[in-house]
C-alpha positions as a printed Julia matrix, in Angstrom:
746×3 Matrix{Float64}:
 39.6   156.74   98.34
 38.37  153.53   96.62
 35.89  151.54   98.54
 34.29  149.29   96.01
 32.44  146.3    97.06
 31.91  147.4   100.65
 28.5   148.48  101.33
 24.9   147.95  100.51
 22.85  145.83   97.96
 19.42  147.28   98.44
 16.95  147.33   95.42
 15.01  150.4    94.45
 11.8   148.5    95.12
 12.91  147.58   98.63
 13.5   151.17   99.51
 10.93  153.14   97.53
  7.78  150.95   97.75
  7.27  150.98  101.54
  7.6   154.78  101.48
  5.1   155.4    98.72
  2.12  154.96  100.93
  3.5   157.68  103.21
  3.88  160.29  100.44
  0.61  162.07  101.31
  1.41  162.47  104.95
  5.14  162.78  105.34
  7.35  165.62  104.04
 10.04  164.88  101.48
 12.68  165.06  104.23
 10.86  162.66  106.34
 10.55  160.21  103.48
 14.24  160.59  102.55
 15.28  160.07  106.1
 13.14  156.94  106.3
 14.53  155.67  103.05
 18.14  156.16  104.2
 17.26  154.47  107.6
 15.87  151.46  105.7
 18.99  151.21  103.67
 21.23  151.2   106.77
 18.93  148.75  108.55
 19.12  146.35  105.6
 22.85  146.65  105.2
 24.73  143.35  104.88
 27.07  143.47  107.94
 29.99  142.19  105.67
 29.45  145.01  103.29
 29.09  148.03  105.55
 31.85  150.7   106.07
 30.45  152.63  108.89
 27.94  150.44  110.59
 27.57  146.86  111.76
 31.14  146.6   113.23
 29.83  144.46  116.18
 28.35  141.87  113.7
 31.65  141.69  111.56
 33.74  141.27  114.65
 31.43  138.61  116.04
 31.55  136.72  112.59
 35.44  136.79  112.51
 35.63  135.54  116.05
 33.38  132.67  115.15
 35.44  131.77  112.21
 38.59  131.8   114.37
 36.87  129.29  116.73
 36.06  127.1   113.7
 39.44  127.41  111.92
 40.83  124.14  110.8
 44.4   124.85  111.51
 46.81  127.21  113.25
 47.78  129.17  110.11
 44.2   129.83  109.29
 43.7   131.14  112.74
 46.56  133.58  112.44
 45.26  134.94  109.21
 41.76  135.33  110.7
 43.24  137.09  113.8
 45.08  139.5   111.41
 41.71  140.19  109.77
 40.18  140.71  113.22
 42.97  143.07  114.3
 42.52  145.02  111.13
 38.7   145.26  111.58
 39.25  146.46  115.11
 41.7   149.04  113.99
 39.65  150.6   111.2
 36.63  150.77  113.64
 38.75  152.79  116.03
 39.22  150.18  118.71
 43.02  150.59  118.59
 43.92  149.03  121.9
 42.0   145.85  121.01
 43.66  145.71  117.55
 47.1   146.08  119.26
 46.34  143.0   121.45
 45.5   140.95  118.35
 48.62  141.99  116.38
 50.73  141.73  119.41
 49.57  138.18  120.11
 50.38  137.16  116.49
 53.82  138.88  116.72
 54.53  136.94  120.0
 54.0   133.78  117.97
 56.45  134.8   115.31
 59.01  135.78  118.02
 59.16  132.18  119.16
 62.37  130.56  117.91
 60.71  127.32  116.77
 58.21  129.18  114.54
 59.1   129.71  110.89
 56.88  132.55  109.89
 56.1   133.51  106.22
 58.24  136.7   105.76
 55.72  138.72  103.93
 53.03  137.86  106.53
 55.42  138.76  109.39
 56.36  142.08  107.68
 52.66  142.85  107.35
 52.02  142.29  111.14
 54.98  144.4   112.01
 53.65  147.2   109.83
 50.22  146.99  111.22
 51.6   147.24  114.72
 53.46  150.29  113.83
 50.45  151.89  112.05
 48.22  150.93  115.15
 50.69  152.65  117.54
 50.71  155.67  115.39
 46.87  155.76  115.34
 46.84  155.4   119.05
 49.16  158.46  119.34
 46.78  160.35  117.13
 43.77  159.39  119.21
 45.46  160.38  122.59
 47.02  163.51  121.29
 45.71  165.05  117.94
 42.0   164.12  118.65
 41.61  164.0   122.34
 43.98  167.06  122.92
 43.63  168.77  119.59
 45.35  172.12  118.92
 46.17  174.37  115.91
 49.43  172.57  115.24
 48.06  169.06  115.43
 49.01  166.8   112.46
 50.67  169.68  110.39
 53.92  168.37  108.83
 56.62  168.91  109.58
 55.23  168.45  112.99
 56.55  170.97  115.68
 55.44  173.41  118.26
 52.19  172.37  120.05
 51.89  169.51  117.45
 54.52  167.55  119.4
 52.82  164.87  121.39
 52.13  165.12  125.19
 51.55  161.4   125.41
 54.48  159.64  124.18
 53.75  155.86  124.32
 52.14  155.46  120.93
 54.8   157.11  118.87
 57.69  155.6   120.9
 56.27  152.09  120.33
 55.74  152.85  116.63
 59.39  153.88  116.32
 60.41  150.46  117.73
 58.3   148.57  115.26
 59.4   150.55  112.38
 63.09  150.4   113.38
 62.79  146.5   113.29
 60.91  146.79  109.94
 63.65  148.92  108.36
 66.35  146.56  109.55
 64.57  143.84  107.61
 63.84  146.06  104.61
 65.93  149.22  104.75
 64.88  150.43  101.31
 61.08  150.43  102.14
 59.91  154.08  101.62
 56.72  153.37  103.39
 58.45  152.33  106.57
 60.93  155.14  106.31
 58.17  157.73  105.98
 56.28  156.58  109.04
 59.41  156.12  111.05
 60.28  159.88  110.4
 56.76  160.86  111.18
 56.8   159.12  114.58
 60.09  160.93  115.39
 58.45  164.2   114.5
 55.58  163.71  116.93
 58.16  163.2   119.73
 60.29  166.19  118.78
 63.23  163.97  117.91
 63.16  164.67  114.27
 65.62  165.12  112.47
 68.31  164.81  115.17
 67.6   161.36  116.3
 66.77  159.87  112.92
 69.57  157.71  111.48
 71.03  159.32  108.43
 70.35  156.39  106.32
 66.64  156.54  107.01
 66.22  160.32  107.31
 63.63  162.17  105.15
 65.69  165.4   104.81
 63.85  168.5   106.3
 64.58  170.31  103.05
 61.84  168.36  101.27
 59.24  170.29  103.28
 60.68  173.74  102.52
 58.27  176.23  100.76
 59.18  178.07   97.67
 57.57  181.28   99.11
 56.51  182.58  102.45
 52.75  182.92  102.33
 52.48  183.6   105.97
 50.78  181.28  108.44
 47.08  180.44  108.15
 45.98  179.32  111.59
 43.42  176.57  112.01
 40.59  178.19  114.15
 37.97  175.54  113.46
 37.73  174.37  117.14
 37.47  177.8   118.66
 34.98  178.77  115.84
 32.77  175.75  116.62
 33.08  174.04  113.35
 35.55  171.19  114.04
 33.29  168.1   114.18
 35.04  164.82  114.34
 34.05  163.16  111.17
 34.83  161.0   108.21
 35.33  161.96  104.57
 32.76  164.37  103.36
 31.97  167.59  101.46
 31.39  171.15  102.34
 29.35  174.15  100.9
 30.42  177.62  102.07
 27.56  180.01  101.36
 25.33  182.65  102.71
 22.19  180.59  103.03
 20.01  183.21  104.91
 21.04  186.39  103.09
 22.52  188.13  106.15
 25.77  188.86  104.39
 27.72  186.11  106.38
 29.0   182.81  104.96
 27.54  179.72  106.59
 28.77  176.08  106.26
 27.0   172.98  105.4
 29.18  169.85  105.95
 28.59  166.16  105.11
 29.99  162.91  106.28
 29.86  159.91  104.01
 29.07  157.43  106.93
 25.73  155.84  106.14
 24.56  156.79  109.68
 26.3   160.18  109.93
 24.23  163.36  110.14
 24.55  166.12  107.62
 25.39  169.31  109.52
 24.57  173.0   109.16
 26.63  175.78  110.9
 25.18  179.29  110.89
 27.7   182.12  111.0
 26.91  184.24  114.1
 28.94  187.18  113.01
 31.11  187.3   116.18
 33.82  184.84  115.22
 31.92  181.71  116.01
 29.31  179.5   114.38
 26.19  177.96  115.86
 25.23  174.49  114.81
 21.55  174.63  113.67
 21.19  171.16  111.94
 17.93  170.23  113.65
 16.47  173.73  113.55
 17.2   173.78  109.76
 15.11  170.64  109.32
 17.9   168.25  108.3
 17.41  165.54  110.9
 17.72  162.21  109.57
 19.46  163.19  106.31
 22.76  161.1   106.61
 25.67  160.24  104.34
 26.96  162.01  101.36
 30.56  162.34  100.16
 30.16  165.61   98.42
 27.75  168.62   98.21
 27.3   171.42   95.62
 24.93  174.4    95.48
 22.82  176.48   93.21
 19.47  178.41   93.35
 17.64  175.95   91.2
 14.17  177.58   91.45
 15.38  181.29   91.06
 13.8   182.23   94.35
 16.85  184.04   95.69
 17.77  181.29   98.2
 20.8   178.96   97.44
 19.81  175.25   97.44
 22.09  172.26   97.99
 22.59  168.95   96.25
 23.92  165.98   98.5
 25.63  163.23   96.55
 25.79  159.63   97.9
 26.99  156.12   97.06
 30.47  156.93   95.68
 33.05  154.08   95.38
 30.59  151.45   96.27
 30.03  149.87   92.8
 26.97  147.47   92.76
 26.32  148.3    96.4
 26.1   152.05   95.77
 22.5   152.34   94.84
 21.89  155.42   97.04
 19.57  158.36   96.36
 21.08  161.84   96.15
 19.11  164.72   97.89
 18.06  168.04   96.5
 17.63  170.33   99.55
 15.4   173.36   98.82
 16.34  176.51  100.84
 13.05  177.87  102.23
 14.65  181.22  102.98
 13.76  181.05  106.74
 16.69  179.09  107.91
 15.15  175.7   107.09
 15.56  173.26  104.08
 13.22  170.6   102.69
 14.26  167.53  100.64
 12.43  167.91   97.41
 14.27  165.16   95.5
 11.24  163.22   94.57
  8.99  166.1    93.55
 11.75  167.72   91.48
 12.37  164.65   89.49
 15.83  163.88   90.66
 15.26  160.72   92.69
 17.53  157.99   91.31
 19.67  155.23   92.78
 23.22  155.11   91.55
 26.74  155.61   93.07
 28.08  159.22   92.59
 30.0   161.89   94.4
 30.33  164.47   91.58
 27.93  166.77   89.93
 27.9   170.37   88.62
 25.3   173.09   87.84
 25.26  175.21   84.7
 22.63  176.76   82.4
 23.83  174.72   79.43
 20.98  175.94   77.08
 20.94  179.61   78.33
 17.24  179.71   79.16
 17.84  181.37   82.49
 17.33  178.11   84.69
 20.2   176.33   86.13
 20.6   172.74   84.92
 22.45  169.77   86.52
 24.85  167.11   85.37
 25.47  164.24   87.55
 28.53  162.01   87.0
 27.55  158.45   88.06
 30.08  155.67   88.53
 29.9   152.65   86.28
 31.95  149.45   86.73
 31.92  145.94   85.33
 28.54  144.49   86.16
 27.14  147.76   87.43
 26.37  150.34   84.74
 24.95  153.74   85.94
 24.86  156.22   83.14
 25.45  160.0    83.72
 22.48  162.17   83.94
 21.81  165.64   82.34
 18.95  167.17   84.1
 17.19  169.98   82.21
 15.52  172.47   84.47
 11.88  172.91   83.23
 11.44  176.19   85.12
  8.57  174.92   87.3
 10.65  173.36   90.12
 11.22  170.09   88.29
 13.94  168.47   86.07
 13.83  165.98   83.17
 16.78  163.82   82.14
 17.89  164.58   78.53
 21.31  163.0    78.58
 20.53  160.38   75.89
 19.29  163.14   73.55
 22.19  165.44   74.24
 24.84  162.76   73.94
 25.83  162.76   77.53
 24.33  159.46   78.84
 27.91  158.33   79.41
 28.87  155.17   81.39
 32.22  155.39   82.98
 33.85  155.57   86.51
 33.41  159.32   86.77
 35.09  161.0    89.71
 34.97  164.7    88.71
 32.91  166.87   86.42
 33.37  170.59   85.52
 31.51  173.03   83.24
 33.67  175.71   81.37
 33.31  177.68   78.27
 36.71  176.66   76.82
 36.04  178.06   73.36
 34.43  181.34   74.39
 31.22  180.72   72.42
 29.0   181.5    75.24
 27.99  177.94   75.86
 29.26  175.96   78.9
 31.16  172.81   77.84
 31.66  169.75   80.01
 34.8   167.81   81.3
 34.67  164.41   82.86
 37.48  163.1    85.09
 37.34  159.3    85.1
 39.42  157.13   87.44
 41.39  154.41   85.57
 40.15  155.67   82.14
 40.86  158.45   79.7
 39.06  161.75   80.53
 36.63  163.4    78.2
 35.96  166.91   77.07
 32.48  167.41   75.57
 31.79  170.59   73.47
 28.43  172.13   73.69
 26.92  172.49   70.23
 23.85  174.58   69.6
 21.8   172.5    67.08
 18.86  173.24   65.01
 15.54  173.96   66.82
 17.4   175.05   69.92
 18.52  171.57   70.88
 22.0   171.13   72.31
 24.33  168.24   71.41
 27.58  167.53   73.13
 30.46  166.39   71.04
 33.5   164.47   72.35
 36.52  166.73   71.3
 39.08  165.14   73.61
 41.49  164.06   71.02
 41.44  167.36   69.22
 41.83  169.26   72.53
 44.52  166.86   73.83
 43.17  166.74   77.38
 42.62  162.98   78.09
 45.29  162.54   80.72
 45.85  161.62   83.58
 43.98  158.28   83.52
 44.12  158.02   87.24
 42.45  161.29   88.04
 40.02  162.7    90.49
 39.12  166.36   91.14
 39.03  168.78   88.23
 38.08  172.34   87.26
 38.17  175.08   84.8
 39.89  178.28   85.73
 41.68  181.22   83.98
 45.02  180.85   85.87
 46.94  183.1    83.72
 44.22  185.95   83.31
 44.27  185.97   79.48
 40.46  185.59   79.19
 40.42  181.98   78.14
 39.36  179.08   80.45
 42.31  176.68   81.21
 41.87  173.18   82.77
 43.29  171.44   85.8
 43.03  167.75   86.35
 44.41  166.37   89.62
 45.8   162.83   90.02
 44.98  160.03   92.33
 48.48  158.87   91.75
 48.3   155.6    93.4
 45.68  153.7    95.3
 45.84  150.95   97.98
 44.27  149.57  101.1
 47.69  148.35  102.17
 49.79  151.55  102.07
 51.75  150.96   98.83
 50.62  154.39   97.49
 52.66  156.12  100.23
 55.82  155.06   98.38
 54.79  157.11   95.31
 54.45  160.27   97.36
 57.74  159.67   99.35
 59.64  158.87   96.26
 58.33  162.08   94.65
 59.43  164.05   97.65
 62.89  162.51   97.59
 63.28  163.06   93.76
 63.41  159.35   93.17
 61.88  158.45   89.64
 58.63  156.77   90.0
 55.84  155.81   87.65
 52.68  157.75   88.76
 49.88  159.71   87.49
 50.56  163.49   87.86
 48.6   166.67   87.83
 47.9   168.07   84.35
 47.63  171.82   83.88
 46.26  172.53   80.42
 46.72  176.01   79.0
 44.02  177.08   76.56
 45.57  177.95   73.12
 42.45  179.95   72.1
 41.83  177.75   69.05
 39.95  174.72   70.55
 43.15  173.05   71.71
 45.16  173.0    74.91
 48.91  172.7    75.74
 50.25  170.7    78.69
 52.18  173.21   80.69
 52.42  171.17   83.87
 56.21  170.95   83.98
 56.7   174.6    83.03
 54.14  175.45   85.73
 55.76  173.35   88.38
 52.64  171.56   89.26
 53.63  167.99   88.3
 53.59  166.54   91.78
 52.64  162.86   92.29
 49.65  163.33   94.82
 46.83  161.28   96.12
 44.46  164.13   95.43
 40.81  163.86   96.59
 39.11  166.97   97.67
 40.51  170.13   95.99
 39.6   173.75   95.18
 41.08  177.03   94.22
 41.04  180.72   95.37
 43.31  183.65   95.85
 45.38  183.31   99.0
 47.04  186.69   98.92
 44.61  188.85   96.87
 47.24  189.3    94.16
 44.64  188.56   91.46
 45.99  185.2    90.53
 44.28  181.81   91.5
 45.94  179.46   93.87
 45.0   175.85   94.61
 44.66  173.4    97.5
 44.64  169.72   97.42
 43.31  167.29  100.06
 45.16  163.99   99.84
 45.12  160.46  101.14
 43.51  156.96  100.51
 41.75  154.49  102.77
 44.85  153.0   104.54
 45.17  154.33  107.97
 48.99  154.69  107.56
 48.51  156.85  104.53
 49.62  160.08  106.43
 50.88  162.3   103.74
 50.45  166.23  103.58
 47.7   168.04  101.95
 49.35  170.37   99.36
 48.94  174.13   98.65
 50.33  175.91   95.55
 50.56  179.7    95.08
 50.16  181.11   91.57
 53.18  183.24   90.76
 51.54  185.86   88.43
 50.31  183.17   86.02
 53.93  181.99   85.17
 54.38  179.06   87.61
 53.21  177.74   91.0
 55.13  177.85   94.21
 54.62  175.22   96.94
 53.52  177.08  100.08
 52.36  174.04  102.03
 54.67  174.45  104.99
 54.89  178.2   105.26
 51.12  178.5   105.23
 50.52  175.73  107.65
 48.46  173.61  105.25
 50.38  170.36  105.33
 47.7   168.41  107.21
 48.43  164.68  107.21
 44.95  163.48  107.91
 42.79  162.5   104.91
 41.68  165.61  103.05
 38.36  165.75  101.32
 35.85  168.58  100.55
 37.58  171.96  100.34
 36.02  175.55  100.17
 37.38  179.09   99.83
 35.52  182.14  101.04
 35.71  185.23  103.07
 34.26  183.86  106.34
 35.0   187.0   108.53
 34.22  189.72  105.84
 37.72  191.14  105.98
 38.34  190.96  102.27
 40.47  187.89  101.94
 39.56  184.24  101.61
 39.77  181.71  104.38
 39.81  177.88  103.72
 37.59  175.13  105.31
 38.83  171.62  104.79
 36.91  168.37  105.64
 39.33  165.86  107.22
 38.85  162.12  108.08
 38.98  158.98  105.99
 36.58  156.24  104.86
 36.66  153.72  107.7
 34.57  154.35  110.72
 37.55  154.71  113.0
 39.53  157.02  110.66
 38.02  160.2   111.94
 39.49  163.72  112.49
 38.4   167.23  113.18
 37.73  169.47  110.21
 39.99  172.51  109.73
 39.11  176.28  109.16
 42.26  178.18  108.11
 42.16  181.85  108.83
 43.81  184.15  106.26
 46.4   186.44  107.99
 45.92  189.14  105.31
 48.55  190.34  102.81
 47.76  194.04  102.45
 46.38  193.79   98.77
 43.11  195.44   97.49
 40.13  193.45   96.66
 36.51  193.62   95.59
 33.66  191.18   96.42
 30.75  190.84   93.97
 27.31  189.41   94.7
 25.6   188.82   91.3
 21.94  188.4    90.75
 20.59  187.22   87.5
 17.23  188.37   86.09
 17.28  186.9    82.45
 20.14  184.64   83.61
 19.95  182.11   86.43
 19.41  183.88   89.68
 22.74  182.6    91.02
 24.41  183.9    87.91
 26.51  180.78   87.73
 28.55  180.9    84.53
 28.87  184.72   84.43
 32.25  185.77   83.14
 33.78  188.66   85.1
 36.67  190.92   84.03
 38.05  193.47   86.39
 40.36  195.97   84.81
 42.68  197.72   87.22
 45.28  200.43   87.08
 48.76  199.66   88.56
 52.05  201.39   88.79
 53.2   199.33   85.78
 50.09  199.88   83.71
 46.62  198.41   83.33
 45.91  194.66   83.87
 42.86  192.49   83.66
 41.63  189.89   86.06
 39.3   187.23   84.89
 37.03  184.91   86.88
 33.97  182.79   86.05
 31.22  182.66   88.72
 30.86  179.13   90.21
 31.75  177.05   93.25
 35.19  176.04   92.11
 36.57  172.52   91.97
 34.57  169.27   91.67
 35.06  168.17   95.4
 34.19  170.89   97.68
 32.06  174.11   97.09
 33.31  177.65   97.56
 31.04  180.64   98.03
 29.22  181.87   94.9
 30.01  185.39   95.93
 33.08  186.4    93.88
 35.9   187.5    96.12
 38.5   188.97   93.71
 41.93  190.0    94.64
 43.24  193.03   92.98
 46.86  193.07   94.14
 48.65  196.35   94.19
 46.07  198.13   92.05
 45.77  201.85   92.37
 42.1   201.86   91.11
 39.46  199.95   89.28
 39.09  201.03   85.77
 35.96  198.97   84.98
 34.19  195.82   85.97
 32.74  193.94   83.0
 30.15  191.23   83.41
 29.15  188.86   80.72
 25.84  187.35   81.77
 25.21  183.64   80.96
 21.71  183.73   79.55
 21.66  186.93   77.39
 25.33  186.88   76.43
 25.22  190.62   76.98
 27.98  192.62   78.82
 27.49  195.25   81.49
 30.18  197.54   82.33
 30.64  199.67   85.52
 33.43  202.19   85.51
 35.35  203.93   88.4
 34.3   201.59   91.15
 35.87  201.95   94.51
 38.11  199.09   95.68
 37.8   197.13   99.03
 34.06  196.88   99.24
 31.23  194.42   98.67
 28.93  195.19   95.73
 25.61  193.69   94.69
 25.18  193.77   90.94
 21.76  192.93   89.46
 21.61  192.02   85.77
 20.33  194.99   83.93
 20.67  197.46   86.67
 22.17  200.8    86.03
 24.56  200.75   88.92
 25.89  198.31   91.46
 24.7   198.67   95.08
 27.2   198.83   97.97
 26.51  196.05  100.45
 27.16  196.51  104.2
 29.62  193.92  105.42
 30.14  193.39  109.12
 33.82  192.65  109.67
 34.94  190.7   112.56
 37.74  188.37  113.81
 37.42  184.68  113.98
 37.64  183.33  117.49
 41.27  182.84  118.24
 42.58  179.37  119.22
 43.0   179.09  122.96
 45.35  176.36  124.03
 44.28  172.63  123.91
 40.87  171.92  122.64
 39.7   168.72  124.44
 37.08  166.46  122.94
 35.56  168.56  120.19
 31.99  167.76  119.0
 31.61  164.4   117.34
 28.89  162.3   115.86
């Protein structure tokens, strides 16, 4: 999702000064809400993504009236049609594109071929969007937009897709090798139930390309029946127990500058209750990503909201630190904590980099030519405030940072830092403990050999092969366009056609400070447009799997999100279709967690694109269960940070073939979407737990608990003699019930 040059140029003085006088009488939340309101109010209509549509449309209409010639009028009318399309006014867009097409159909008109093809494609895409609006949004069901589309996903209202087929048939006759047209043509046929039988062989996307390597069983989307399916744009998610009742709640953002942050409380009966206003979040809008930690060690998990991503010099937005008050409410404490800044970012990560027992924060800002915004390393002072120490630590980096991840790759007890940079080589910084307790970070990218891919986005550390050493995954944003060219990369990859593209990199830790690129051997080298992504254990076999949300800003980029199952640490199996994960709407923040307390992980995915009309319902995929054992650990640091982020956990189990170890590091997972901090660990076919070993991040000491029963929830406090069994209310998520009409929207 690249949206550079599309939003707001508002100076710090313009937003901060008018609010300063209110600081004594207004809460931090009120001040932030007012600050954000003023930013939206002062938006240049030509630079706004999600506001001021009326002004932009009026401006283009005025330009059409003043156009000097007929050709200029046609170009402006195409711009008007596109503006109407991305704002969700599809019928109006179709009128504009249709009028232009009617001109081109006149025999005396000699149209520019490329321009004529563009109009034909926009007509086809508009008809597909109309079909989505009339079917997948207005009459949403659990099969909507899951590729290959079948069952209830086949459209009840046919006109949109039928007319799209007409347009793409004409487009393919003019350009039969165009993979973009071919893909959308097949997709339209799927929505009508005529795929593959009625698709001409020469243009067919073979059904076999959607086959899964393994049957993971269907994960049904129950978001609508559970009450967590807002119609929204791109955004982030945190899945966490915010009130300590043993149930995982959801906080969900929407990057629209006027779109409200949402809080959903888990009712424990299969449904959620939206408590946004009761939680004190009114007026807090925007934010492409979220991440959580207990920054003040009070036992309540807090949330960071990240804003301004992709906007370049127009992305001078404040982030928000939301303090959890422990009573179901949150307070914006950004200013008083020392975190108020104005820079474009969507990525940050928490870690206790200096092991003092207080969680610190790295924020990966986006720099571009003419707009330098250096990254920040905020050291937690232990009094509720932070100080930026990035220059002294060697982390005041200036680059287009799209993902950051902490991980102790060399097992020295200190968290190291990886930066994923779009369009640039990535960077691995080693955390070096210097004299006097200072920490310096050294660029060891070349030595470690982890610079690729250059067009990357989400990233994370994980121990995918359970050898006790942190490995590294970097996901690609393989192509990028506002006009759909990136679809061709994905389609070519599906069809086995050689294509130049950035690809996923899975780096296996060599235990000596270096990594080996094992992507090909691991079968993870797909060309993807990865945005949101995260990992978890789908089937509780003790090996970590991964899910990628995909897409780009173009409304026609309707390509599947992708799920890969880890086959015992040897390689990964594509289980997208068998699990029902192949959603073709734009995939953003992703979180894994045991929503219904039945011992396996469910998945929440934020759907929706960047433009104000590219909205869709979010998804909650319920795990069907796989019969394997599990253990859930809720860790509480005492000397270590209260969240225990960075704790290394090893669970040793006995199996029929002998003992095995399962390794996890406590954290929220990937860099775009935040999973629960409680650690839900699959044990596979274990016969018993031999021992649970926990290496705490501050002390560096290890506690061991032997002969623990499986299939239960344990609270483990640092230094305690024994774990405490936690009651866990198990329930079923509300089952889907037929068509879900008109879910909640902004």
